[in-house]
Coordinates of C-alpha atoms and ligand atoms in Angstrom, one line a residue:
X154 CA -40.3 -32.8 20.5
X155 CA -41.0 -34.9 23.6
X156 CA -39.0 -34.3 26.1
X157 CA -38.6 -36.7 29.9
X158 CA -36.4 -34.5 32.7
X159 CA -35.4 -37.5 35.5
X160 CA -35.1 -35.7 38.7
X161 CA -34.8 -36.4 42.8
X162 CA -35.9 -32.5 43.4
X163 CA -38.9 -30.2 42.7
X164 CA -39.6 -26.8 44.1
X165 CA -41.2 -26.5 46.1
X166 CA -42.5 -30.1 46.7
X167 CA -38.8 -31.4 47.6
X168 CA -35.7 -29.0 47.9
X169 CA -32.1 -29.4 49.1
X170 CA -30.6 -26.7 47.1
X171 CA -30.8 -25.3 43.6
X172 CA -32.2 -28.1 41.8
X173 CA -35.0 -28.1 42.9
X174 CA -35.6 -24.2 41.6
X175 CA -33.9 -25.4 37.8
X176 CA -36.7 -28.5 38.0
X177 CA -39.4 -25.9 39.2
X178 CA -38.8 -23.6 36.5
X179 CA -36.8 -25.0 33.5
X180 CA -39.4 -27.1 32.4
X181 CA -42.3 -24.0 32.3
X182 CA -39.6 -22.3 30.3
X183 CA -39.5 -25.1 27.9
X184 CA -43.3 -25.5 27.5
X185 CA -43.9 -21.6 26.8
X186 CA -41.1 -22.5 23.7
X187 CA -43.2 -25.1 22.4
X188 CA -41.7 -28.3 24.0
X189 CA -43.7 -31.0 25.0
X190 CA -42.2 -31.4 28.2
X191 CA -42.5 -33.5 31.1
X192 CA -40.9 -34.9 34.7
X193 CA -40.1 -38.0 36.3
X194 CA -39.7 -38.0 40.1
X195 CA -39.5 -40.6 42.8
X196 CA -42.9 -40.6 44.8
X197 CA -41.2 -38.7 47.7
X198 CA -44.0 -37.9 50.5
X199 CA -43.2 -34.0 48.9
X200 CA -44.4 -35.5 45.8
X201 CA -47.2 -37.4 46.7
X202 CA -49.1 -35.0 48.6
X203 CA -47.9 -31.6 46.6
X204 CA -49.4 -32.9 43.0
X205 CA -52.9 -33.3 41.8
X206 CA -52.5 -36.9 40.7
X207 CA -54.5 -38.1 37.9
X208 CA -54.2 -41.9 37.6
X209 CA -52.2 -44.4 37.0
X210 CA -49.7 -44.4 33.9
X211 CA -48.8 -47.8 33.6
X212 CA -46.9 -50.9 35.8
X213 CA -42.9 -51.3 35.6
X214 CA -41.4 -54.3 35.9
X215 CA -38.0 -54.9 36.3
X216 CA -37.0 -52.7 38.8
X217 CA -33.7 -52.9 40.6
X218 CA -34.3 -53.5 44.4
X219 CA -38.3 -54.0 43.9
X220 CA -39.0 -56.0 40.4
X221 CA -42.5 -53.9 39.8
X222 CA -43.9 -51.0 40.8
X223 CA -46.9 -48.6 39.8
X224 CA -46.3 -45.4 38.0
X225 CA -48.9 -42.3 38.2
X226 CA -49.1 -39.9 36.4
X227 CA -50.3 -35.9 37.1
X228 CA -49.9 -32.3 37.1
X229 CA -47.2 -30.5 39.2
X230 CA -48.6 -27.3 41.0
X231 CA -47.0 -25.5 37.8
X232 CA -49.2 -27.2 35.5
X233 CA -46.5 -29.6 33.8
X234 CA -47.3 -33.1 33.5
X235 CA -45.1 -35.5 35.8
X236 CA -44.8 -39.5 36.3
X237 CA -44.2 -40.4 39.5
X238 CA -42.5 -43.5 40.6
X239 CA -44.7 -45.3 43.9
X240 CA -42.9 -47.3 45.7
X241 CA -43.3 -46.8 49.1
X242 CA -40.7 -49.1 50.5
X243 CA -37.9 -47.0 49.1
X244 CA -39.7 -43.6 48.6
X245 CA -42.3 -43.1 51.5
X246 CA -39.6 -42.5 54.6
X247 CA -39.0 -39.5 56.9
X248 CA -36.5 -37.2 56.1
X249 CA -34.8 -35.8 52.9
X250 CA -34.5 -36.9 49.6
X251 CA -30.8 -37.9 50.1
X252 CA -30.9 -39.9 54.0
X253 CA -28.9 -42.2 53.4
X254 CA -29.9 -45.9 55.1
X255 CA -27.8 -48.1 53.0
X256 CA -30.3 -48.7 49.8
X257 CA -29.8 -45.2 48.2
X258 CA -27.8 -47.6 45.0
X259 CA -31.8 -49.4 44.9
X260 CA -33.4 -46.2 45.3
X261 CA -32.1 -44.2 42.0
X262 CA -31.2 -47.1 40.3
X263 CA -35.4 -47.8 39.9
X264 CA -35.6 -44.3 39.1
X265 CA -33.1 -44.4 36.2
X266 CA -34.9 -48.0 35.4
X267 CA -38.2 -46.4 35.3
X268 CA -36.7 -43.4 32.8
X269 CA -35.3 -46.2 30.7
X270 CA -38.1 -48.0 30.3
X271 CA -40.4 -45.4 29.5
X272 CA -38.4 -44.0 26.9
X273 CA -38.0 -47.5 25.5
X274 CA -41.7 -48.7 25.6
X275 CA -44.0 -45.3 26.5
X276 CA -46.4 -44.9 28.8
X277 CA -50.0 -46.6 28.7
X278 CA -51.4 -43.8 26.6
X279 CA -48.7 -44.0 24.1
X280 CA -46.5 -40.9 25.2
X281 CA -42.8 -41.9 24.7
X282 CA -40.3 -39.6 24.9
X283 CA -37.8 -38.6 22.3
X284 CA -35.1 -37.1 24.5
X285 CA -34.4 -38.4 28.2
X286 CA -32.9 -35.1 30.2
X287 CA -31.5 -36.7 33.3
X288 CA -30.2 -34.4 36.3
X289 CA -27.4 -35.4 38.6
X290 CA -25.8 -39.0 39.8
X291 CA -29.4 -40.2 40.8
X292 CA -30.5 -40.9 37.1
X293 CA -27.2 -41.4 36.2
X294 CA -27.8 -44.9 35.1
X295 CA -30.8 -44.0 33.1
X296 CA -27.9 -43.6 29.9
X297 CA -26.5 -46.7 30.7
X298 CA -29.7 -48.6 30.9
X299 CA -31.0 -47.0 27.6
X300 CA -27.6 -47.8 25.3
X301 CA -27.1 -51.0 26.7
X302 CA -30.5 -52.2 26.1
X303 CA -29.3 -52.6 22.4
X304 CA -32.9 -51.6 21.7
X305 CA -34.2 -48.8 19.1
X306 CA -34.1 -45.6 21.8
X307 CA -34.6 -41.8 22.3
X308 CA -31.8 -39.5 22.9
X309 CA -30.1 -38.8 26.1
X310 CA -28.6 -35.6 28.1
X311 CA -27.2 -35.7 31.7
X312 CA -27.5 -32.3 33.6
X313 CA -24.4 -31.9 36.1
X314 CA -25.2 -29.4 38.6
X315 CA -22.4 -30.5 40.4
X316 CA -19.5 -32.8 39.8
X317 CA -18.5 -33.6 43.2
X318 CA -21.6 -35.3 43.6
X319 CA -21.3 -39.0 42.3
X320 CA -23.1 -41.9 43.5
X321 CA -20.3 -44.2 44.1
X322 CA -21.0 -48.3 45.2
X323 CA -19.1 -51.0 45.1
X324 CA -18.5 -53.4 42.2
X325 CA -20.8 -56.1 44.4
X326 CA -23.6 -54.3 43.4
X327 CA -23.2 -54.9 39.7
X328 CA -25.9 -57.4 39.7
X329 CA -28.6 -56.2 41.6
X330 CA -28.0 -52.8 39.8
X331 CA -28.3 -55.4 36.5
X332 CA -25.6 -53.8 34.9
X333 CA -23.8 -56.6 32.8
X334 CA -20.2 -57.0 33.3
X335 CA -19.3 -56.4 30.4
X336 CA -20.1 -52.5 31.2
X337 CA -18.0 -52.9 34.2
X338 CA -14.4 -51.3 32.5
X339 CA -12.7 -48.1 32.3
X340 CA -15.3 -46.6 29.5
X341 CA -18.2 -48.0 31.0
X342 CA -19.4 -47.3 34.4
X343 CA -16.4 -48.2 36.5
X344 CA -14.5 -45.8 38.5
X345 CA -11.4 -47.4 40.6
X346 CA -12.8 -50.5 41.4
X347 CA -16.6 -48.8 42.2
X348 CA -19.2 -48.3 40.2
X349 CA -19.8 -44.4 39.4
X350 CA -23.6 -43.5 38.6
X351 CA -23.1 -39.9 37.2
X352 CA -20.1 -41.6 35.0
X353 CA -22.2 -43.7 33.8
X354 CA -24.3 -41.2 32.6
X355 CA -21.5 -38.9 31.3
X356 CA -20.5 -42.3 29.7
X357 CA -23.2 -43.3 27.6
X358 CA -25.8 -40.4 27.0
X359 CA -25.5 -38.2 23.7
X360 CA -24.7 -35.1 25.5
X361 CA -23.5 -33.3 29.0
X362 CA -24.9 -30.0 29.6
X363 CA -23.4 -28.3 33.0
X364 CA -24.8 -25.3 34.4
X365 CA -22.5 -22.1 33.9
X366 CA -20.1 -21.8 31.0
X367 CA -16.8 -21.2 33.5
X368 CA -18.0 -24.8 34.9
X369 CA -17.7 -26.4 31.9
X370 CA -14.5 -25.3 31.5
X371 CA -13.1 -26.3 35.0
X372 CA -14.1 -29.6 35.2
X373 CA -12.1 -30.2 32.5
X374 CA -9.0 -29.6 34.6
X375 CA -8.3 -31.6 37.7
X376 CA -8.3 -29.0 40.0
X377 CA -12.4 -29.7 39.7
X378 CA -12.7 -32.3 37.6
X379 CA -12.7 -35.3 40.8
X380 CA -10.8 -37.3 38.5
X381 CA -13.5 -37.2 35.7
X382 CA -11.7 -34.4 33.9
X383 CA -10.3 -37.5 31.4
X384 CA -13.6 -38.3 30.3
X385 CA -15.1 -35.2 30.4
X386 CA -12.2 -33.7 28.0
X387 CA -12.1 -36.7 25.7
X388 CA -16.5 -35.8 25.4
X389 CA -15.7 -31.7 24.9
X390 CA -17.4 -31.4 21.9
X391 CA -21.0 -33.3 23.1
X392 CA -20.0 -30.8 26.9
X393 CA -21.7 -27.3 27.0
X394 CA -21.9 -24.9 29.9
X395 CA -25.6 -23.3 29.7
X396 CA -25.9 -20.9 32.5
X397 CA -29.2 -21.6 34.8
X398 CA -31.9 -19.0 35.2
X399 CA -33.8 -17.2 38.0
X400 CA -37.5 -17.6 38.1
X401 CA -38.2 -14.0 38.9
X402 CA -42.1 -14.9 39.6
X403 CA -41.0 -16.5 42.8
X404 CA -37.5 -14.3 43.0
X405 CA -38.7 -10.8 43.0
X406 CA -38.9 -8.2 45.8
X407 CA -41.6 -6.8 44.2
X408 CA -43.7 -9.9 44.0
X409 CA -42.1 -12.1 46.6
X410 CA -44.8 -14.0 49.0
X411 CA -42.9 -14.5 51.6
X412 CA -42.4 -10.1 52.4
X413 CA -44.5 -7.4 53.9
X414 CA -43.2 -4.8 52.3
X415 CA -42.0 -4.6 48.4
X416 CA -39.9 -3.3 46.3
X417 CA -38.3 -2.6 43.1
X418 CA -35.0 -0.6 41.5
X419 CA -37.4 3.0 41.1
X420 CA -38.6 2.1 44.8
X421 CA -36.1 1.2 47.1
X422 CA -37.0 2.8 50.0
X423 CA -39.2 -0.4 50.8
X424 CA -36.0 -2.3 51.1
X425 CA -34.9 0.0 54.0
X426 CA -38.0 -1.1 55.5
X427 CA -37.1 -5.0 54.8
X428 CA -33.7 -4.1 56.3
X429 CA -35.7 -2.6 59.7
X430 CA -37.8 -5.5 59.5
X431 CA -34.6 -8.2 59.6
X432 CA -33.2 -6.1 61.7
X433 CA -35.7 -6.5 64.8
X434 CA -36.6 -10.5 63.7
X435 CA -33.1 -11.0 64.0
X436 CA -32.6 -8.5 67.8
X437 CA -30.0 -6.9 65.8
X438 CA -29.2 -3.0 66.5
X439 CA -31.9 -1.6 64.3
X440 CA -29.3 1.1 62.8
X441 CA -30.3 1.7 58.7
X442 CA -26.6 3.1 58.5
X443 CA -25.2 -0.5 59.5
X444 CA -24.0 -2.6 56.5
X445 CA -25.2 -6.3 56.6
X446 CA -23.8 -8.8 55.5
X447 CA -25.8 -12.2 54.7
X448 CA -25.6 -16.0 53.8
X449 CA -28.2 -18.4 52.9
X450 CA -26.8 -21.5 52.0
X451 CA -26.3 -25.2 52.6
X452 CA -23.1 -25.0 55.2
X453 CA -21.1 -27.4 52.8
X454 CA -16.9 -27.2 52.4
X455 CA -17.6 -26.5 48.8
X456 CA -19.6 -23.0 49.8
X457 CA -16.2 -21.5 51.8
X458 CA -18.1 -20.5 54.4
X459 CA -15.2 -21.5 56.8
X460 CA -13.5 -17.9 55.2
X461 CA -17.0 -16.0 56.0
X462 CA -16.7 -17.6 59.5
X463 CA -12.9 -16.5 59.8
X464 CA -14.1 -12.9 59.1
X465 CA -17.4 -13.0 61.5
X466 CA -15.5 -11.2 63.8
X467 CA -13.3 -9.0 61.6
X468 CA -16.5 -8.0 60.0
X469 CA -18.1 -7.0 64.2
X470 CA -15.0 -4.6 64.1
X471 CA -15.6 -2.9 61.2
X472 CA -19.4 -2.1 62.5
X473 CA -21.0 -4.0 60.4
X474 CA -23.8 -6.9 60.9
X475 CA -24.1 -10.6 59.9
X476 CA -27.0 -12.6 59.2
X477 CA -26.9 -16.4 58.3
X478 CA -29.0 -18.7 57.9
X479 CA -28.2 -22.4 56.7
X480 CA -27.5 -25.8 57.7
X481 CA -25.2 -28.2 57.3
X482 CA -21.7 -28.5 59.0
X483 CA -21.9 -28.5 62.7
X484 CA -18.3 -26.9 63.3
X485 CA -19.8 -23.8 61.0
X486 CA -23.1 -24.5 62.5
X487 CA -21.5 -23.5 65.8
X488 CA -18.3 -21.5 64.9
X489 CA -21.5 -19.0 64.0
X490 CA -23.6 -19.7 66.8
X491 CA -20.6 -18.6 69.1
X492 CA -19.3 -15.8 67.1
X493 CA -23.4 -14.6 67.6
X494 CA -23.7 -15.5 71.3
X495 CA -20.8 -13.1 72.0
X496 CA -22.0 -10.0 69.8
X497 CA -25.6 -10.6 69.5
X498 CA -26.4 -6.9 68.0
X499 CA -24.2 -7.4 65.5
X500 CA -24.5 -11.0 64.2
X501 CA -27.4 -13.7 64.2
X502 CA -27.5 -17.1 63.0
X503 CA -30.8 -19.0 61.9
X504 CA -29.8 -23.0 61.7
X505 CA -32.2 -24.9 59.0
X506 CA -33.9 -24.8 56.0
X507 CA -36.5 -22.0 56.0
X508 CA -37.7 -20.7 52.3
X509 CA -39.6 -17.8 53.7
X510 CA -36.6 -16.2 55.9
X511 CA -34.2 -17.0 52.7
X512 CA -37.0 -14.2 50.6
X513 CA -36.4 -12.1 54.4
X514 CA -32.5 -12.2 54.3
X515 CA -32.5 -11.2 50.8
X516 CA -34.7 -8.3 51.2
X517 CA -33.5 -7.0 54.3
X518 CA -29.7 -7.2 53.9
X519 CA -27.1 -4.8 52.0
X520 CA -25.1 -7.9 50.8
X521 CA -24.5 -11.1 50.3
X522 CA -21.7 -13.6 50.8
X523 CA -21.1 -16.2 48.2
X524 CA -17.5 -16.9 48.7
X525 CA -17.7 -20.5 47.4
X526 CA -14.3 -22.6 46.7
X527 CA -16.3 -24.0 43.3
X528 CA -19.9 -23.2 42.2
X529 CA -21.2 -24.8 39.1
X530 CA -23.8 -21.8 38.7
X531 CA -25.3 -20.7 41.8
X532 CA -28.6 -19.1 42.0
X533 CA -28.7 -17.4 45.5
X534 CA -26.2 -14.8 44.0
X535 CA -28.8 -14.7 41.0
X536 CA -31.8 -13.8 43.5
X537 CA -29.3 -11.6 45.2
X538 CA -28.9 -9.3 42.3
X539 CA -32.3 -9.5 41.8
X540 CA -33.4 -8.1 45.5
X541 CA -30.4 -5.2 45.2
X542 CA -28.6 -7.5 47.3
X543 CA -25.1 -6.5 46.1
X544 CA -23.0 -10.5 45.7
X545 CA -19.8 -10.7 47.5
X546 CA -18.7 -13.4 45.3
X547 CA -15.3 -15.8 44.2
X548 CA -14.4 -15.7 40.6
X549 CA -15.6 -19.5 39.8
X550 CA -18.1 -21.4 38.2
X551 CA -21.0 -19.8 37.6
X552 CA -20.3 -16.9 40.4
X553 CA -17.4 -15.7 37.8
X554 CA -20.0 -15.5 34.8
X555 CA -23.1 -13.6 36.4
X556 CA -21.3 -11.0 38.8
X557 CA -19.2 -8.2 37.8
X558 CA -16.7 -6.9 40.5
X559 CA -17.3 -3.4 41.5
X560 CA -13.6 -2.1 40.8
X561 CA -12.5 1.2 40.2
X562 CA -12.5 0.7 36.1
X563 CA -15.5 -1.0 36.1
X564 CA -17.3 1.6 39.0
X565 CA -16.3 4.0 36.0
X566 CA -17.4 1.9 32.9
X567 CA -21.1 1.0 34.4
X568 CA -20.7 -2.3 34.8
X569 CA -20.5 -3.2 38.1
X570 CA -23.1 -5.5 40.1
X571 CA -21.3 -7.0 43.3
X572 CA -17.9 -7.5 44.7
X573 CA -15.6 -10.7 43.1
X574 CA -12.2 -11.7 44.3
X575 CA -9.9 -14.5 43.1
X576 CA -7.8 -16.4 45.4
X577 CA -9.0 -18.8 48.0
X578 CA -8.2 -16.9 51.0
X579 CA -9.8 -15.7 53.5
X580 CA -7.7 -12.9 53.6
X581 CA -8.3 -11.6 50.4
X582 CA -12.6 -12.6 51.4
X583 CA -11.9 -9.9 54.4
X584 CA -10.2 -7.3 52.1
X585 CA -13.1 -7.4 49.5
X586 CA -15.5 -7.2 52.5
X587 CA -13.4 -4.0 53.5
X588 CA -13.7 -2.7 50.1
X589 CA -17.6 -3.5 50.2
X590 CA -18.1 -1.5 53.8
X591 CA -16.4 1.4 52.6
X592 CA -18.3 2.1 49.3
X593 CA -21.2 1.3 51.6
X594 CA -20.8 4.1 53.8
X595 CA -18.1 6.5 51.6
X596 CA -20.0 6.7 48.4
X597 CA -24.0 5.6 49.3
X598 CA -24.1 7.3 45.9
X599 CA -22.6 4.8 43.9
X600 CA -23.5 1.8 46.4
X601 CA -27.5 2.9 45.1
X602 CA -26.2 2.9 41.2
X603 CA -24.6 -0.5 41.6
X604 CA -27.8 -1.5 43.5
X605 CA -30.1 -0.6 40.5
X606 CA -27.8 -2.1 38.4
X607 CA -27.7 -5.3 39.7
X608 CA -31.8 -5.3 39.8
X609 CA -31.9 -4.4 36.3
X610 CA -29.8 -7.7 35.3
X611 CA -31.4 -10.1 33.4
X612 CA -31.0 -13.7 34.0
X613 CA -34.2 -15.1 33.5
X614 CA -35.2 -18.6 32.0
X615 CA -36.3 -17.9 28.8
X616 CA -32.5 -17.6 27.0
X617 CA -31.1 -20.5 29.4
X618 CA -34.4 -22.6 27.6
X619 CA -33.9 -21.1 24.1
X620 CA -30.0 -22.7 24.8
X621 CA -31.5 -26.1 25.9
X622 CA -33.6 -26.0 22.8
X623 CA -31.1 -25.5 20.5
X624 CA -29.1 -28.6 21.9
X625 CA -32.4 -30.5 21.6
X626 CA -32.3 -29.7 18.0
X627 CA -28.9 -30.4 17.2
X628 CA -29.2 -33.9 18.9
X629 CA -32.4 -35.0 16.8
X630 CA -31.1 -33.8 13.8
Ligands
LIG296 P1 -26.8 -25.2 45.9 O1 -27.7 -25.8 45.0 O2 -25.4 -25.6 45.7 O3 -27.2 -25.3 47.3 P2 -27.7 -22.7 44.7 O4 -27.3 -21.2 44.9 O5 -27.8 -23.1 43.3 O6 -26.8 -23.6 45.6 O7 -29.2 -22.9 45.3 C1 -29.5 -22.8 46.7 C2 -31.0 -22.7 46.9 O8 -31.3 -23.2 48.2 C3 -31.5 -21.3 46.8 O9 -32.9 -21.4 46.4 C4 -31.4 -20.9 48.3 O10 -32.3 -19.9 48.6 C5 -31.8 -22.2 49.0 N1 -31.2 -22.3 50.3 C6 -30.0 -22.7 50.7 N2 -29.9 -22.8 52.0 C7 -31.1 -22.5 52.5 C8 -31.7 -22.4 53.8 N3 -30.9 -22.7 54.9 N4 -32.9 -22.0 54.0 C9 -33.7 -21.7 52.9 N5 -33.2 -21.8 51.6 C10 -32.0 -22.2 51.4
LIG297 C1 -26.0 -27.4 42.4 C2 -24.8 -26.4 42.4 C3 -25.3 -25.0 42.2 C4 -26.3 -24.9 41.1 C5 -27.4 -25.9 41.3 C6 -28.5 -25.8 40.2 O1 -26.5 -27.6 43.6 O2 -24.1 -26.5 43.6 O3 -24.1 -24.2 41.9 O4 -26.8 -23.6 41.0 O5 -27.0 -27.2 41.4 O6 -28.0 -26.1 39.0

């Protein structure tokens, strides 16, 4: 089984958010089951620089925006073979992945181009894939191209990681996008008036994998199905929900490289000195007895960080500390900043994108925030549990499936690994973070339990691959 994953992310040659980790660690997880598995990625400067590149795979003509353009082929620093896609004009630019400067349609349009065609024709040493495994809206149109080729072609999946994510351009770009009009209708890859990149993948490829098994459910609904939920009900029996993994050999506080001091759930006096550690990086009062409170994340509406903001200073009056580190929004960018200028022992912000301090955070707080309004799976919560990081999480998505609250039944039952409440409020966020504090300092006892319980989970790749695998199968057969 040969098997193409399309993707715009990599760890850790290009990151935004948790993509990249899936695309770092999925594909290892496939190989160790036997799959012959490999990745297409735009030749981002992350890309060009981070993998040992081996030659040259072939020419492509035909490209969207750029007619022909080289394709090389080589190893990723995880070992797993990976095309890459040169064309400076659209892929060699400052910035993210994502900066947008008015050609993005060009940019993942060749990418899906280039998936099509090498699962039509192969590469130059005659590997051709039998399934195309496209991630997101940016090889969206890699489906589209494939089926409406009318040629004899390999079998197609589109990952969502997250719905609200689209790739949305105007009907004027039909041509250059050479999609024929005849696509250009309710079941093909219009969307009012526009033309919908991730629909046309959820359109035309065999199946739709999403990445928690609560997601796949709420996007049927329109609450969070951004007005796919039609389509994506009518395809319910080709949709699954497989949850991601955590790739504990970068993920671990007894192996993390970014630390000095380790860890694990027989050990865990090394994460008080993590917590002492944070504590002084960040000029926060360096008082062990202190709960903190942490959030690593892209500062997006979807993450509800507007409730953790809402609480900042609730949480300064109940003595405990905040930590946060992410970028995005500038009114949460600064709502924190202020909140830290005026209690600087108590709360610290971090603004960017900083992989090392994220492994820091996670080690040196007592818990984390995670209050999103919609999460398809979420993986900071995953690392979280991981680091005995106890997940102050809202019951969606993939948050709903991987964190069990800490109430008084389940406290009593043994199942407990974080705290999750319901309602998008931040009311009920600052209740839960009450709840959190006291069994933090009333019952350090069963804080420590819940804290080696939630290490001991495991959500690591290997049964998230064994589910991909099986969907594999079922699709050649
Ligand atoms: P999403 O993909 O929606 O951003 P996930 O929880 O799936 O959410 O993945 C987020 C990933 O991005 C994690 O690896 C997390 O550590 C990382 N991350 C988010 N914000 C930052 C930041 N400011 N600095 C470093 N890492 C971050
Ligand atoms: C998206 C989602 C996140 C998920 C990640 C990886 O960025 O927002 O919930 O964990 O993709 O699948």
């Amino acid at each position: 089984m040969k098997v193409l994953h399309v993707s715009a992310e990599l760890y850790p040659l290009v990151k935004v958010g948790g993509l990249a980790d899936v695309m770092g660690a999925l594909p290892q997880a496939l190989k160790a089951l036997g799959v012959d598995v490999r990745i297409l990625m735009p030749g981002f400067p992350g890309v060009m620089n981070g993998i040992r590149i081996e030659g040259e795979a072939g020419q492509i003509s035909g490209l969207p925006g750029v007619g022909a353009a080289r394709l090389l082929h080589g190893r990723t620093p995880a070992d797993i073979p990976i095309y890459v896609l040169d064309i400076p004009t659209f892929y060699n630019r400052p910035g993210g992945p994502y900066e947008e400067s008015g050609d993005s349609h060009l940019k993942f349009a060749a990418l899906s181009c280039a998936a099509a065609q090498l699962g039509l024709h192969g590469d130059r040493a005659h590997w051709k894939p039998t399934i195309v495994h496209c991630h997101d809206w940016q090889s969206g149109l890699a489906p589209a191209y494939l089926a409406l080729s009318g040629l004899p072609r390999p079998a197609t999946v589109v990952n969502i990681h997250n719905l609200a994510y689209q790739g949305i351009y105007p009907s004027t770009f039909l041509k250059e996008l050479q999609l024929p009009p005849s696509a250009f209708h309710l079941e093909g890859v219009e969307f009012m008036g526009n033309i919908n990149f991730l629909k046309a993948g959820l359109t035309y490829a065999d199946r739709i994998v999403t990445v928690s098994p609560t997601y796949a459910q709420e996007i049927q609904r329109p609450e969070w199905g951004w007005y796919l939920e039609g389509l994506l009900t009518r395809r319910a029996k080709e949709l699954v929900g497989i949850l991601n993994g955590a790739d504990y050999e970068v993920w671990s506080p007894a192996r993390s490289a970014h630390l000095e001091c380790h860890y694990d759930s027989e050990r865990l006096s090394g994460k008080k000195i993590c917590k002492n550690l944070l504590q002084r990086e960040l000029g926060l009062d360096e008082n062990p007895g202190t709960p903190l409170f942490t959030v690593i994340s892209r500062l997006a509406p979807q993450k509800g960080l507007d409730m953790v903001l809402e609480n900042a200073e609730y949480l300064v009056s109940l003595g405990a500390q905040l930590a946060i580190l992410g970028t995005g929004e500038p009114m949460l960018e600064k709502g924190f900043q202020r909140v830290a200028k005026a209690h600087p022992n108590q709360v610290a912000v971090r603004v960017g994108f900083d992989e090392g301090l994220a492994h820091r955070f996670l080690a040196g707080a007592d818990a984390l925030l995670m209050p999103s309004r919609q999460e398809p799976c979420g993986l900071t919560q995953l690392y979280a549990l991981r680091f005995g990081t106890l997940p102050v999480v809202r019951r969606t998505g993939g948050l709903a499936d991987t964190v069990v609250d800490a109430s008084p039944e389940n406290l009593a039952n043994g199942t407990a690994t974080g705290f999750v409440f319901g309602p998008d409020s931040a009311w009920v966020l600052g209740e839960t973070l009450g709840r959190a504090c006291e069994l933090y300092r009333q019952n350090p006892r069963t804080w420590t339990e819940v804290q080696r319980r939630a290490m001991k989970q495991d959500f690591s790749w290997k049964a998230s691959a064994g589910h991909y695998l099986d969907l594999y199968q079922g699709l050649l057969h």
